[in-house]
Amino acid sequence: MSEIKKIALLTSGGDSPGMNCAIRAVVRTCISEGIEAVGIKKGYKGLLAEQLFDMDAASVGNILQRGGTILQSSRCKEFHQKETRKKAADILKKNKIDCLVVIGGDGSFNGAHLLSTENNIPVMGIPGTIDNDISGTEYTIGFDTAVSTAIDAVDKIRDTAASHDRTFLVEVMGRNSSSIAIKVAICTGAETVILAGKDVDYDDLVETIQRGQKRGKNSSIIIVAEGQTSGRSYEIQQKLNEFKIKSRVCILGHTQRGGSPMSLDRYVSSIMGHQAVIGALKGKINHVTVVRDGKVKLSPLEKCLTKTDQLREDNIILAKTLAI
Ligand code: F6P
């Protein structure tokens, strides 16, 4: 018999499409296993403000198809402090929470790990971020939907670019991860992709654009991974001006975070939500649900605390090869 009788859950960091499916799976698996589910509003901020409430089957009805997170989310700087995490642990203990499920990215997992090790709070992680940049898992909830949203936007930009013989810089999200950028570049036939955290090779960029023009291409799409701060494309635009290449900038920004989750995100998050609860009940606490070799498995939390750019060299080569 498991000692876990009450599980609390929260979503933390940037929201991602599919988080609601994970919430639903956690709550409904708790119910089917005969244990209580408690929702926490607004991530760690809501936990500190004791915004806890009981959840039942109906409270997660009709949410599978909805973007965002019904629990809402936050970025909580205060959680970097030990005494704040102690306060959070006291609130969880006071409310008799036996395990906390955290749905979020690497920052949220770091908070969960410290909360657990410092205060003996059992936690489970479900990777939810459009960036697909958490170590230990091949997939994070929301990535596929974000990529699809960006592809749809780039296809539309291509229509107007071709009509006006224009070059466009289309900036996609991902902070220091180029995962979205590379996949979007391959799927839209972009002329080139500029990676996060790397200096732009202007000779190569200009040569790529001019080579296309010489063989009769009338438009170019350059996908830019945003990197540390959004708006990097404007610097690139200015520099291209110096080479007499005029361009337009389109920053897709937060449009990529919203919208109804695609089937992959609904499916993976449903399995992850279910396995997080079942894993905890089987005693596999302080684990994260991860995708490895196409299967959802459990991995120790400490192996999922760093960012990783799933930068696959073969994908970069593929994008370049097909865009000649
Ligand atoms: O959640 C991940 C992410 O969308 C990154 O791709 C992006 O750099 C960042 O969050 C934006 O954060 P915020 O919504 O806090 O501006």
Coordinates of C-alpha atoms and ligand atoms in Angstrom, one line a residue:
M1 CA 0.0 0.0 0.0
S2 CA 1.4 3.4 -1.0
E3 CA 1.7 6.1 1.8
I4 CA 0.6 8.7 -0.7
K5 CA -3.0 9.8 -0.1
K6 CA -2.9 13.3 -1.4
I7 CA -1.1 14.8 -4.5
A8 CA -0.9 18.5 -5.3
L9 CA 0.0 19.8 -8.7
L10 CA 1.1 23.1 -10.2
T11 CA 2.2 24.5 -13.5
S12 CA 5.3 26.7 -13.5
G13 CA 7.4 28.9 -15.9
G14 CA 6.2 29.7 -19.4
D15 CA 3.0 27.9 -20.2
S16 CA 2.8 25.4 -23.1
P17 CA 0.0 23.8 -25.1
G18 CA -0.7 20.4 -23.6
M19 CA -0.3 21.5 -20.0
N20 CA -4.0 21.2 -19.5
C21 CA -4.0 17.6 -20.8
A22 CA -1.3 16.8 -18.2
I23 CA -3.3 18.4 -15.4
R24 CA -6.4 16.4 -16.5
A25 CA -4.4 13.1 -16.5
V26 CA -2.9 13.7 -13.1
V27 CA -6.2 14.6 -11.5
R28 CA -8.2 11.7 -13.1
T29 CA -5.5 9.2 -12.4
C30 CA -5.5 10.3 -8.7
I31 CA -9.3 9.8 -8.7
S32 CA -9.1 6.4 -10.3
E33 CA -6.4 5.4 -7.7
G34 CA -8.6 6.6 -4.8
I35 CA -6.4 9.5 -3.7
E36 CA -7.0 13.2 -3.4
A37 CA -5.9 15.7 -6.0
V38 CA -5.2 19.3 -5.0
G39 CA -4.6 22.1 -7.5
I40 CA -2.2 25.0 -6.8
K41 CA -2.9 28.3 -8.6
K42 CA -0.1 30.3 -10.3
G43 CA 2.9 28.0 -9.8
Y44 CA 5.2 28.5 -6.8
K45 CA 3.8 32.0 -6.3
G46 CA 0.4 30.5 -5.6
L47 CA 1.9 27.9 -3.4
L48 CA 3.5 30.6 -1.2
A49 CA 0.2 32.4 -1.1
E50 CA -1.5 29.1 -0.1
Q51 CA -3.8 29.1 -3.2
L52 CA -4.7 25.4 -2.9
F53 CA -8.0 23.9 -3.8
D54 CA -9.5 20.4 -4.2
M55 CA -9.9 19.1 -7.7
D56 CA -12.4 16.5 -8.9
A57 CA -13.2 14.8 -12.3
A58 CA -15.4 17.7 -13.3
S59 CA -12.8 20.4 -12.5
V60 CA -10.7 19.1 -15.4
G61 CA -13.6 18.5 -17.8
N62 CA -13.5 20.1 -21.3
I63 CA -9.9 21.3 -21.1
L64 CA -8.0 18.8 -23.3
Q65 CA -8.4 21.1 -26.3
R66 CA -7.6 24.3 -24.5
G67 CA -4.2 26.1 -24.7
G68 CA -2.6 27.8 -21.7
T69 CA -3.0 26.2 -18.2
I70 CA -6.2 26.3 -16.1
L71 CA -4.0 26.4 -13.0
Q72 CA -2.2 29.5 -14.4
S73 CA 1.6 29.9 -14.1
S74 CA 4.3 32.2 -12.9
R75 CA 8.0 32.7 -12.8
C76 CA 8.9 32.9 -9.1
K77 CA 12.3 34.5 -8.4
E78 CA 11.7 34.3 -4.6
F79 CA 11.9 30.5 -4.9
H80 CA 15.6 30.8 -5.4
Q81 CA 15.9 31.5 -1.7
K82 CA 16.2 28.6 0.8
E83 CA 13.9 30.2 3.4
T84 CA 11.2 30.7 0.7
R85 CA 11.3 27.0 -0.2
K86 CA 11.1 26.2 3.5
K87 CA 7.9 28.3 3.7
A88 CA 6.5 26.4 0.7
A89 CA 7.3 23.1 2.3
D90 CA 5.6 24.1 5.6
I91 CA 2.5 25.0 3.6
L92 CA 2.5 21.6 1.8
K93 CA 3.0 19.8 5.1
K94 CA 0.2 21.8 6.8
N95 CA -2.1 20.8 4.0
K96 CA -1.0 17.1 4.3
I97 CA 0.3 17.0 0.7
D98 CA 2.2 13.7 0.3
C99 CA 3.7 14.5 -3.1
L100 CA 3.9 17.6 -5.4
V101 CA 3.7 17.3 -9.2
V102 CA 5.5 20.1 -11.0
I103 CA 4.7 20.7 -14.6
G104 CA 7.3 23.0 -16.1
G105 CA 10.8 23.5 -17.5
D106 CA 14.3 23.2 -16.1
G107 CA 14.0 26.3 -13.8
S108 CA 10.8 24.8 -12.2
F109 CA 12.5 21.4 -11.8
N110 CA 15.5 23.0 -10.1
G111 CA 13.1 24.6 -7.6
A112 CA 11.3 21.3 -7.1
H113 CA 14.6 19.5 -6.6
L114 CA 15.8 21.9 -3.9
L115 CA 12.4 21.9 -2.2
S116 CA 12.6 18.2 -2.0
T117 CA 16.1 17.7 -0.9
E118 CA 16.1 20.5 1.7
N119 CA 12.7 19.8 3.2
N120 CA 12.0 16.1 2.5
I121 CA 9.1 16.8 0.2
P122 CA 8.4 14.1 -2.4
V123 CA 8.1 15.6 -5.9
M124 CA 7.4 14.4 -9.4
G125 CA 8.2 16.4 -12.6
I126 CA 6.4 16.6 -15.9
P127 CA 8.4 18.4 -18.6
G128 CA 6.3 21.3 -20.0
T129 CA 7.9 23.9 -22.2
I130 CA 7.7 24.8 -25.9
D131 CA 11.6 25.0 -26.0
N132 CA 12.3 21.2 -25.9
D133 CA 15.4 21.9 -23.9
I134 CA 15.4 19.8 -20.8
S135 CA 18.2 17.3 -20.3
G136 CA 17.2 13.6 -20.0
T137 CA 14.1 13.8 -22.3
E138 CA 13.7 13.8 -26.0
Y139 CA 10.5 15.7 -25.8
T140 CA 8.8 18.4 -23.7
I141 CA 5.1 19.1 -23.8
G142 CA 4.1 21.9 -26.2
F143 CA 7.0 21.7 -28.6
D144 CA 5.0 20.2 -31.5
T145 CA 2.2 22.7 -31.2
A146 CA 4.6 25.6 -31.0
V147 CA 6.4 24.4 -34.1
S148 CA 3.1 23.9 -36.0
T149 CA 2.1 27.5 -35.1
A150 CA 5.4 28.8 -36.4
I151 CA 5.2 26.8 -39.6
D152 CA 1.7 28.1 -40.3
A153 CA 3.0 31.7 -39.8
V154 CA 6.1 31.2 -42.0
D155 CA 3.9 29.6 -44.8
K156 CA 1.8 32.8 -44.7
I157 CA 4.9 35.0 -44.7
R158 CA 6.2 33.1 -47.7
D159 CA 3.1 34.1 -49.7
T160 CA 3.7 37.8 -49.2
A161 CA 7.5 37.4 -49.5
A162 CA 7.2 35.8 -52.9
S163 CA 4.6 38.4 -54.1
H164 CA 7.1 41.2 -53.3
D165 CA 10.5 39.6 -54.0
R166 CA 11.4 40.1 -50.4
T167 CA 13.8 38.7 -47.8
F168 CA 12.3 38.0 -44.4
L169 CA 13.9 37.4 -41.0
V170 CA 11.4 35.3 -39.0
E171 CA 12.3 35.1 -35.3
V172 CA 11.1 32.1 -33.3
M173 CA 11.1 31.4 -29.6
G174 CA 13.4 29.0 -27.7
R175 CA 15.6 31.2 -25.6
N176 CA 19.0 29.5 -25.8
S177 CA 17.6 26.5 -27.6
S178 CA 17.4 26.2 -31.4
S179 CA 15.1 23.3 -31.4
I180 CA 12.1 25.2 -32.7
A181 CA 14.2 27.2 -35.2
I182 CA 15.7 24.1 -36.9
K183 CA 12.5 22.1 -37.1
V184 CA 10.6 25.1 -38.5
A185 CA 13.4 25.7 -41.0
I186 CA 13.3 22.2 -42.3
C187 CA 9.5 22.1 -42.5
T188 CA 9.1 25.5 -44.3
G189 CA 12.1 25.2 -46.7
A190 CA 13.7 28.2 -45.2
E191 CA 16.8 29.4 -47.0
T192 CA 18.8 29.3 -43.8
V193 CA 18.6 29.2 -40.0
I194 CA 20.5 31.3 -37.5
L195 CA 21.1 29.4 -34.3
A196 CA 20.9 30.6 -30.7
G197 CA 24.1 31.4 -28.9
K198 CA 26.2 31.5 -32.0
D199 CA 27.6 34.6 -33.8
V200 CA 26.1 35.2 -37.2
D201 CA 28.4 34.3 -40.1
Y202 CA 27.5 37.3 -42.4
D203 CA 29.6 36.2 -45.3
D204 CA 27.8 32.8 -45.3
L205 CA 24.4 34.4 -44.9
V206 CA 24.9 37.0 -47.7
E207 CA 26.3 34.3 -49.9
T208 CA 23.3 32.1 -49.3
I209 CA 20.8 34.8 -50.1
Q210 CA 22.7 35.9 -53.2
R211 CA 23.2 32.4 -54.5
G212 CA 19.4 31.9 -54.3
Q213 CA 18.8 35.1 -56.2
K214 CA 21.2 34.1 -58.9
R215 CA 19.3 30.9 -59.6
G216 CA 16.1 32.8 -59.8
K217 CA 14.7 32.6 -56.2
N218 CA 12.6 35.7 -55.7
S219 CA 12.2 35.4 -51.9
S220 CA 14.2 34.3 -48.9
I221 CA 13.1 33.2 -45.5
I222 CA 15.7 33.2 -42.7
I223 CA 14.6 31.6 -39.5
V224 CA 16.3 33.2 -36.5
A225 CA 16.4 31.5 -33.1
E226 CA 15.7 34.3 -30.6
G227 CA 18.6 33.5 -28.2
Q228 CA 18.8 35.2 -24.8
T229 CA 16.6 38.2 -25.8
S230 CA 13.9 38.6 -28.3
G231 CA 14.5 41.2 -31.0
R232 CA 17.9 39.9 -32.2
S233 CA 16.6 40.0 -35.8
Y234 CA 16.7 43.8 -35.9
E235 CA 20.5 43.8 -35.5
I236 CA 20.8 41.2 -38.2
Q237 CA 18.5 43.3 -40.4
Q238 CA 20.8 46.4 -39.9
K239 CA 23.9 44.4 -40.7
L240 CA 22.3 43.0 -43.9
N241 CA 21.5 46.6 -44.9
E242 CA 25.3 47.2 -45.0
F243 CA 25.5 44.4 -47.7
K244 CA 22.7 46.2 -49.6
I245 CA 20.2 43.4 -48.7
K246 CA 16.9 44.8 -47.6
S247 CA 14.8 42.6 -45.3
R248 CA 11.6 42.6 -43.3
V249 CA 11.5 41.3 -39.7
C250 CA 8.6 39.3 -38.2
I251 CA 8.9 38.2 -34.6
L252 CA 6.4 35.4 -33.9
G253 CA 6.8 35.7 -30.1
H254 CA 4.1 34.5 -27.7
T255 CA 1.8 33.4 -30.5
Q256 CA 3.9 30.2 -30.3
R257 CA 2.9 29.6 -26.7
G258 CA -0.8 29.6 -27.2
G259 CA -3.4 27.7 -29.1
S260 CA -5.1 24.3 -29.0
P261 CA -2.5 21.5 -28.5
M262 CA -1.8 19.2 -31.4
S263 CA -2.3 15.4 -31.1
L264 CA 1.3 14.7 -30.0
D265 CA 1.1 17.1 -27.1
R266 CA -2.3 15.8 -26.0
Y267 CA -1.1 12.2 -26.2
V268 CA 2.3 12.6 -24.6
S269 CA 1.0 14.8 -21.8
S270 CA -1.9 12.3 -21.0
I271 CA 0.6 9.5 -20.7
M272 CA 3.0 11.6 -18.7
G273 CA 0.3 12.8 -16.3
H274 CA -0.8 9.2 -15.7
Q275 CA 2.7 7.9 -15.2
A276 CA 3.7 10.6 -12.8
V277 CA 1.0 9.6 -10.4
I278 CA 1.4 5.8 -10.9
G279 CA 5.2 6.2 -10.5
A280 CA 4.8 8.2 -7.2
L281 CA 2.3 5.6 -5.9
K282 CA 4.9 2.8 -6.7
G283 CA 7.5 4.7 -4.7
K284 CA 9.4 6.2 -7.6
I285 CA 9.3 9.7 -6.1
N286 CA 11.7 12.5 -7.2
H287 CA 11.4 11.4 -10.8
V288 CA 10.5 13.0 -14.0
T289 CA 8.4 11.5 -16.8
V290 CA 10.7 11.6 -19.9
V291 CA 10.5 10.4 -23.5
R292 CA 13.4 8.1 -24.5
D293 CA 13.4 6.1 -27.8
G294 CA 9.8 7.2 -28.3
K295 CA 8.6 5.8 -25.0
V296 CA 7.5 7.6 -21.8
K297 CA 9.7 6.5 -18.9
L298 CA 10.7 7.7 -15.4
S299 CA 14.1 9.3 -14.9
P300 CA 15.6 10.6 -11.6
L301 CA 14.9 14.3 -11.2
E302 CA 18.6 15.2 -10.7
K303 CA 19.3 14.0 -14.3
C304 CA 16.8 16.5 -15.7
L305 CA 18.0 19.8 -14.1
T306 CA 20.0 21.3 -16.9
K307 CA 19.1 22.9 -20.2
T308 CA 20.1 21.1 -23.3
D309 CA 19.9 22.3 -26.9
Q310 CA 18.8 19.3 -28.8
L311 CA 20.9 20.6 -31.6
R312 CA 21.2 17.7 -34.0
E313 CA 24.0 18.2 -36.5
D314 CA 22.2 16.0 -39.0
N315 CA 19.1 18.3 -38.9
I316 CA 21.2 21.4 -39.5
I317 CA 22.8 19.7 -42.5
L318 CA 19.4 18.6 -43.7
A319 CA 18.0 22.1 -43.5
K320 CA 21.0 23.5 -45.5
T321 CA 21.1 20.7 -48.0
L322 CA 17.4 21.0 -49.0
A323 CA 17.4 24.8 -49.1
I324 CA 20.0 25.2 -51.9
Ligands
F6P1 O1 8.7 29.2 -21.9 C1 9.8 29.3 -22.7 C2 9.8 30.6 -23.4 O2 8.6 30.8 -24.2 C3 11.0 30.9 -24.3 O3 10.9 30.3 -25.5 C4 11.1 32.4 -24.3 O4 12.4 32.8 -24.4 C5 10.6 32.7 -22.9 O5 9.8 31.7 -22.5 C6 9.7 34.0 -22.8 O6 9.4 34.2 -21.5 P1 8.3 35.3 -21.0 O7 7.0 34.8 -21.4 O8 8.5 35.3 -19.5 O9 8.6 36.5 -21.7

